[in-house]
Amino acid sequence: MSKIKKKDKKTVNQQPEEIETPVMEDGAADAEVTGEENKAPERDLEKELEEAKKLSDEYLNMAQRVQADFDNFRRRNKDVRADSFEDGAREFIKTILPVMDNLERALDVESSDEKLHEGVAMVYRQLNDALEKRGVQAVSRLGEKFDPNLENAVMQGDESEGEPGTVCAVFQKGYRMGDAVLRHAMVKVVAG
């Protein structure tokens, strides 16, 4: 009998078997149990789906704002780069203007060496053409009304030299590049 008791003890220690849900003949489970269980997860799924949609819309809006900000940054950066390039070009051209002045002075001097005069003229034309291609224009307003935005008056002339308020002599040419004045012309203005 001791053997039988040992078997009983083993059975007591074993876990009970799982109970299966009764299935009806058409394959449907018990209506009370399954109806409530199926409705609760559907509601949770709808809430989760709605929250996920809101979060998705929020991330999409954020991504669109970041993209727009980056496009604006790229556009501003392109403009700044172009402006910086133009500023650098203007500063470089300002350093060349005295060379233009000296070449003009050399051409104004009478020379017995015709080939030297011709060579200086060629260099002057080549430099002038390069500056014109870059948009540099000489400011020569002899006989026109004085404009302080383009000229610096360094002397006053008398009424016999022209109409009052007009430029009667140009001592040094002025230059401009587009709307920017690279160097103001040094002029003599008739007093008025």
Tab-separated table of N, CA, C and O in Angstrom, residues 3-72:
chain	number	residue	atom	x	y	z
A	3	LYS	N	3.138	1.888	-1.909
A	3	LYS	CA	3.385	2.276	-3.293
A	3	LYS	C	2.231	3.094	-3.830
A	3	LYS	O	2.417	4.021	-4.581
A	4	ILE	N	1.072	2.791	-3.480
A	4	ILE	CA	-0.091	3.501	-3.960
A	4	ILE	C	-0.113	4.908	-3.380
A	4	ILE	O	-0.401	5.869	-4.068
A	5	LYS	N	0.251	5.052	-2.194
A	5	LYS	CA	0.252	6.367	-1.572
A	5	LYS	C	1.274	7.280	-2.257
A	5	LYS	O	1.059	8.459	-2.422
A	6	LYS	N	2.393	6.702	-2.620
A	6	LYS	CA	3.391	7.512	-3.306
A	6	LYS	C	2.860	8.020	-4.627
A	6	LYS	O	3.097	9.145	-5.014
A	7	LYS	N	2.127	7.194	-5.315
A	7	LYS	CA	1.549	7.624	-6.582
A	7	LYS	C	0.557	8.742	-6.353
A	7	LYS	O	0.482	9.681	-7.105
A	8	ASP	N	-0.203	8.645	-5.302
A	8	ASP	CA	-1.169	9.685	-5.008
A	8	ASP	C	-0.465	11.007	-4.736
A	8	ASP	O	-0.910	12.063	-5.134
A	9	LYS	N	0.660	10.962	-4.063
A	9	LYS	CA	1.397	12.171	-3.768
A	9	LYS	C	1.898	12.819	-5.063
A	9	LYS	O	1.886	14.017	-5.207
A	10	LYS	N	2.349	12.006	-5.994
A	10	LYS	CA	2.827	12.546	-7.267
A	10	LYS	C	1.695	13.216	-8.001
A	10	LYS	O	1.862	14.238	-8.612
A	11	THR	N	0.552	12.671	-8.009
A	11	THR	CA	-0.579	13.236	-8.709
A	11	THR	C	-1.005	14.545	-8.076
A	11	THR	O	-1.406	15.462	-8.757
A	12	VAL	N	-0.875	14.632	-6.797
A	12	VAL	CA	-1.260	15.846	-6.103
A	12	VAL	C	-0.304	16.977	-6.502
A	12	VAL	O	-0.706	18.108	-6.678
A	13	ASN	N	0.995	16.675	-6.668
A	13	ASN	CA	1.977	17.691	-7.017
A	13	ASN	C	1.892	18.127	-8.485
A	13	ASN	O	2.418	19.154	-8.845
A	14	GLN	N	1.272	17.342	-9.327
A	14	GLN	CA	1.178	17.701	-10.742
A	14	GLN	C	0.190	18.843	-10.925
A	14	GLN	O	-0.776	18.963	-10.189
A	15	GLN	N	0.452	19.662	-11.956
A	15	GLN	CA	-0.425	20.807	-12.239
A	15	GLN	C	-1.685	20.341	-12.918
A	15	GLN	O	-1.658	19.401	-13.720
A	16	PRO	N	-2.769	21.023	-12.654
A	16	PRO	CA	-4.037	20.605	-13.273
A	16	PRO	C	-4.023	20.922	-14.763
A	16	PRO	O	-3.371	21.867	-15.195
A	17	GLU	N	-4.721	20.164	-15.538
A	17	GLU	CA	-4.815	20.372	-16.982
A	17	GLU	C	-5.673	21.586	-17.269
A	17	GLU	O	-6.559	21.933	-16.518
A	18	GLU	N	-5.360	22.268	-18.388
A	18	GLU	CA	-6.125	23.455	-18.782
A	18	GLU	C	-7.502	23.041	-19.257
A	18	GLU	O	-7.667	22.034	-19.925
A	19	ILE	N	-8.458	23.882	-18.978
A	19	ILE	CA	-9.833	23.590	-19.363
A	19	ILE	C	-10.099	24.296	-20.664
A	19	ILE	O	-9.828	25.490	-20.814
A	20	GLU	N	-10.605	23.591	-21.595
A	20	GLU	CA	-10.903	24.169	-22.899
A	20	GLU	C	-12.266	24.826	-22.873
A	20	GLU	O	-13.173	24.397	-22.186
A	21	THR	N	-12.384	25.895	-23.665
A	21	THR	CA	-13.656	26.577	-23.790
A	21	THR	C	-14.567	25.696	-24.633
A	21	THR	O	-14.160	25.236	-25.703
A	22	PRO	N	-15.781	25.513	-24.174
A	22	PRO	CA	-16.672	24.656	-24.959
A	22	PRO	C	-16.987	25.287	-26.306
A	22	PRO	O	-17.245	26.480	-26.393
A	23	VAL	N	-16.900	24.507	-27.349
A	23	VAL	CA	-17.182	24.980	-28.703
A	23	VAL	C	-18.487	24.354	-29.145
A	23	VAL	O	-18.692	23.161	-29.021
A	24	MET	N	-19.341	25.209	-29.729
A	24	MET	CA	-20.622	24.708	-30.202
A	24	MET	C	-20.418	24.017	-31.531
A	24	MET	O	-19.376	24.147	-32.149
A	25	GLU	N	-21.433	23.384	-31.983
A	25	GLU	CA	-21.310	22.593	-33.195
A	25	GLU	C	-20.975	23.428	-34.416
A	25	GLU	O	-20.255	23.005	-35.300
A	26	ASP	N	-21.424	24.684	-34.511
A	26	ASP	CA	-21.139	25.500	-35.688
A	26	ASP	C	-19.765	26.181	-35.569
A	26	ASP	O	-19.371	26.948	-36.421
A	27	GLY	N	-19.026	25.955	-34.496
A	27	GLY	CA	-17.672	26.486	-34.345
A	27	GLY	C	-17.632	27.779	-33.578
A	27	GLY	O	-16.577	28.339	-33.356
A	28	ALA	N	-18.738	28.316	-33.092
A	28	ALA	CA	-18.763	29.581	-32.364
A	28	ALA	C	-18.524	29.310	-30.894
A	28	ALA	O	-18.987	28.315	-30.358
A	29	ALA	N	-17.807	30.200	-30.223
A	29	ALA	CA	-17.541	30.041	-28.798
A	29	ALA	C	-18.723	30.579	-28.018
A	29	ALA	O	-19.643	31.162	-28.589
A	30	ASP	N	-18.682	30.424	-26.743
A	30	ASP	CA	-19.748	30.899	-25.864
A	30	ASP	C	-19.892	32.410	-26.060
A	30	ASP	O	-18.932	33.166	-25.945
A	31	ALA	N	-21.089	32.913	-26.355
A	31	ALA	CA	-21.339	34.296	-26.754
A	31	ALA	C	-21.029	35.276	-25.644
A	31	ALA	O	-20.495	36.348	-25.889
A	32	GLU	N	-21.328	34.962	-24.416
A	32	GLU	CA	-21.108	35.897	-23.330
A	32	GLU	C	-19.621	36.150	-23.123
A	32	GLU	O	-19.198	37.281	-22.960
A	33	VAL	N	-18.832	35.127	-23.144
A	33	VAL	CA	-17.398	35.269	-22.867
A	33	VAL	C	-16.686	35.947	-24.025
A	33	VAL	O	-15.947	36.903	-23.846
A	34	THR	N	-16.890	35.491	-25.251
A	34	THR	CA	-16.147	36.028	-26.395
A	34	THR	C	-16.625	37.393	-26.827
A	34	THR	O	-15.844	38.188	-27.303
A	35	GLY	N	-17.861	37.742	-26.671
A	35	GLY	CA	-18.369	39.049	-27.095
A	35	GLY	C	-17.717	40.173	-26.317
A	35	GLY	O	-17.307	41.184	-26.856
A	36	GLU	N	-17.593	40.044	-25.018
A	36	GLU	CA	-16.980	41.084	-24.193
A	36	GLU	C	-15.486	41.168	-24.450
A	36	GLU	O	-14.919	42.246	-24.488
A	37	GLU	N	-14.815	40.044	-24.600
A	37	GLU	CA	-13.372	40.048	-24.822
A	37	GLU	C	-13.013	40.694	-26.154
A	37	GLU	O	-12.018	41.384	-26.265
A	38	ASN	N	-13.800	40.488	-27.201
A	38	ASN	CA	-13.502	41.044	-28.523
A	38	ASN	C	-13.760	42.537	-28.585
A	38	ASN	O	-13.081	43.258	-29.278
A	39	LYS	N	-14.731	43.082	-27.878
A	39	LYS	CA	-15.059	44.501	-27.942
A	39	LYS	C	-13.989	45.344	-27.253
A	39	LYS	O	-13.628	46.401	-27.717
A	40	ALA	N	-13.474	44.907	-26.138
A	40	ALA	CA	-12.470	45.673	-25.391
A	40	ALA	C	-11.191	45.886	-26.216
A	40	ALA	O	-10.723	47.010	-26.331
A	41	PRO	N	-10.624	44.892	-26.833
A	41	PRO	CA	-9.417	45.133	-27.640
A	41	PRO	C	-9.692	46.014	-28.850
A	41	PRO	O	-8.839	46.785	-29.258
A	42	GLU	N	-10.875	45.945	-29.445
A	42	GLU	CA	-11.185	46.796	-30.595
A	42	GLU	C	-11.181	48.258	-30.182
A	42	GLU	O	-10.672	49.106	-30.883
A	43	ARG	N	-11.729	48.580	-29.051
A	43	ARG	CA	-11.741	49.951	-28.567
A	43	ARG	C	-10.318	50.433	-28.319
A	43	ARG	O	-9.956	51.546	-28.648
A	44	ASP	N	-9.506	49.611	-27.715
A	44	ASP	CA	-8.110	49.971	-27.462
A	44	ASP	C	-7.360	50.164	-28.772
A	44	ASP	O	-6.544	51.079	-28.902
A	45	LEU	N	-7.612	49.321	-29.742
A	45	LEU	CA	-6.945	49.443	-31.043
A	45	LEU	C	-7.358	50.732	-31.742
A	45	LEU	O	-6.518	51.410	-32.349
A	46	GLU	N	-8.628	51.102	-31.626
A	46	GLU	CA	-9.091	52.350	-32.249
A	46	GLU	C	-8.433	53.553	-31.593
A	46	GLU	O	-7.988	54.474	-32.275
A	47	LYS	N	-8.318	53.543	-30.250
A	47	LYS	CA	-7.655	54.639	-29.546
A	47	LYS	C	-6.177	54.700	-29.923
A	47	LYS	O	-5.632	55.769	-30.173
A	48	GLU	N	-5.544	53.549	-29.959
A	48	GLU	CA	-4.118	53.504	-30.319
A	48	GLU	C	-3.902	53.984	-31.755
A	48	GLU	O	-2.947	54.708	-32.037
A	49	LEU	N	-4.800	53.586	-32.643
A	49	LEU	CA	-4.702	54.009	-34.032
A	49	LEU	C	-4.894	55.521	-34.157
A	49	LEU	O	-4.162	56.202	-34.880
A	50	GLU	N	-5.837	56.068	-33.410
A	50	GLU	CA	-6.098	57.507	-33.427
A	50	GLU	C	-4.885	58.273	-32.878
A	50	GLU	O	-4.456	59.282	-33.439
A	51	GLU	N	-4.311	57.780	-31.771
A	51	GLU	CA	-3.122	58.410	-31.195
A	51	GLU	C	-1.939	58.323	-32.159
A	51	GLU	O	-1.176	59.282	-32.305
A	52	ALA	N	-1.784	57.182	-32.796
A	52	ALA	CA	-0.694	57.008	-33.765
A	52	ALA	C	-0.875	57.948	-34.952
A	52	ALA	O	0.104	58.519	-35.457
A	53	LYS	N	-2.111	58.167	-35.382
A	53	LYS	CA	-2.396	59.093	-36.495
A	53	LYS	C	-2.042	60.520	-36.094
A	53	LYS	O	-1.427	61.265	-36.867
A	54	LYS	N	-2.412	60.928	-34.871
A	54	LYS	CA	-2.078	62.267	-34.388
A	54	LYS	C	-0.569	62.445	-34.315
A	54	LYS	O	-0.032	63.471	-34.737
A	55	LEU	N	0.105	61.451	-33.799
A	55	LEU	CA	1.561	61.507	-33.688
A	55	LEU	C	2.212	61.557	-35.068
A	55	LEU	O	3.156	62.321	-35.302
A	56	SER	N	1.666	60.793	-35.985
A	56	SER	CA	2.172	60.797	-37.361
A	56	SER	C	2.001	62.175	-38.012
A	56	SER	O	2.916	62.686	-38.660
A	57	ASP	N	0.831	62.784	-37.817
A	57	ASP	CA	0.579	64.129	-38.362
A	57	ASP	C	1.525	65.151	-37.746
A	57	ASP	O	2.045	66.036	-38.431
A	58	GLU	N	1.756	65.018	-36.445
A	58	GLU	CA	2.671	65.936	-35.756
A	58	GLU	C	4.089	65.809	-36.320
A	58	GLU	O	4.755	66.804	-36.586
A	59	TYR	N	4.548	64.580	-36.502
A	59	TYR	CA	5.894	64.363	-37.057
A	59	TYR	C	5.987	64.858	-38.496
A	59	TYR	O	7.005	65.407	-38.901
A	60	LEU	N	4.928	64.679	-39.268
A	60	LEU	CA	4.920	65.159	-40.650
A	60	LEU	C	5.011	66.678	-40.687
A	60	LEU	O	5.800	67.251	-41.459
A	61	ASN	N	4.235	67.350	-39.838
A	61	ASN	CA	4.299	68.815	-39.769
A	61	ASN	C	5.688	69.275	-39.352
A	61	ASN	O	6.225	70.236	-39.898
A	62	MET	N	6.270	68.594	-38.370
A	62	MET	CA	7.599	68.952	-37.908
A	62	MET	C	8.625	68.759	-39.034
A	62	MET	O	9.485	69.618	-39.252
A	63	ALA	N	8.514	67.676	-39.759
A	63	ALA	CA	9.443	67.423	-40.864
A	63	ALA	C	9.286	68.469	-41.971
A	63	ALA	O	10.277	68.929	-42.543
A	64	GLN	N	8.063	68.872	-42.241
A	64	GLN	CA	7.834	69.897	-43.262
A	64	GLN	C	8.408	71.241	-42.829
A	64	GLN	O	8.989	71.965	-43.634
A	65	ARG	N	8.266	71.576	-41.545
A	65	ARG	CA	8.847	72.833	-41.045
A	65	ARG	C	10.371	72.798	-41.126
A	65	ARG	O	10.994	73.782	-41.509
A	66	VAL	N	10.956	71.683	-40.756
A	66	VAL	CA	12.415	71.551	-40.824
A	66	VAL	C	12.876	71.663	-42.277
A	66	VAL	O	13.873	72.327	-42.562
A	67	GLN	N	12.157	71.049	-43.192
A	67	GLN	CA	12.513	71.125	-44.619
A	67	GLN	C	12.416	72.561	-45.117
A	67	GLN	O	13.289	73.032	-45.831
A	68	ALA	N	11.366	73.268	-44.723
A	68	ALA	CA	11.204	74.669	-45.142
A	68	ALA	C	12.312	75.535	-44.552
A	68	ALA	O	12.865	76.393	-45.249
A	69	ASP	N	12.647	75.298	-43.282
A	69	ASP	CA	13.742	76.053	-42.661
A	69	ASP	C	15.058	75.788	-43.376
A	69	ASP	O	15.847	76.704	-43.598
A	70	PHE	N	15.290	74.554	-43.752
A	70	PHE	CA	16.536	74.219	-44.449
A	70	PHE	C	16.579	74.862	-45.832
A	70	PHE	O	17.627	75.355	-46.261
A	71	ASP	N	15.445	74.868	-46.529
A	71	ASP	CA	15.398	75.525	-47.840
A	71	ASP	C	15.682	77.020	-47.705
A	71	ASP	O	16.415	77.590	-48.516
A	72	ASN	N	15.104	77.652	-46.674
A	72	ASN	CA	15.371	79.075	-46.436
A	72	ASN	C	16.840	79.299	-46.101
A	72	ASN	O	17.456	80.257	-46.576
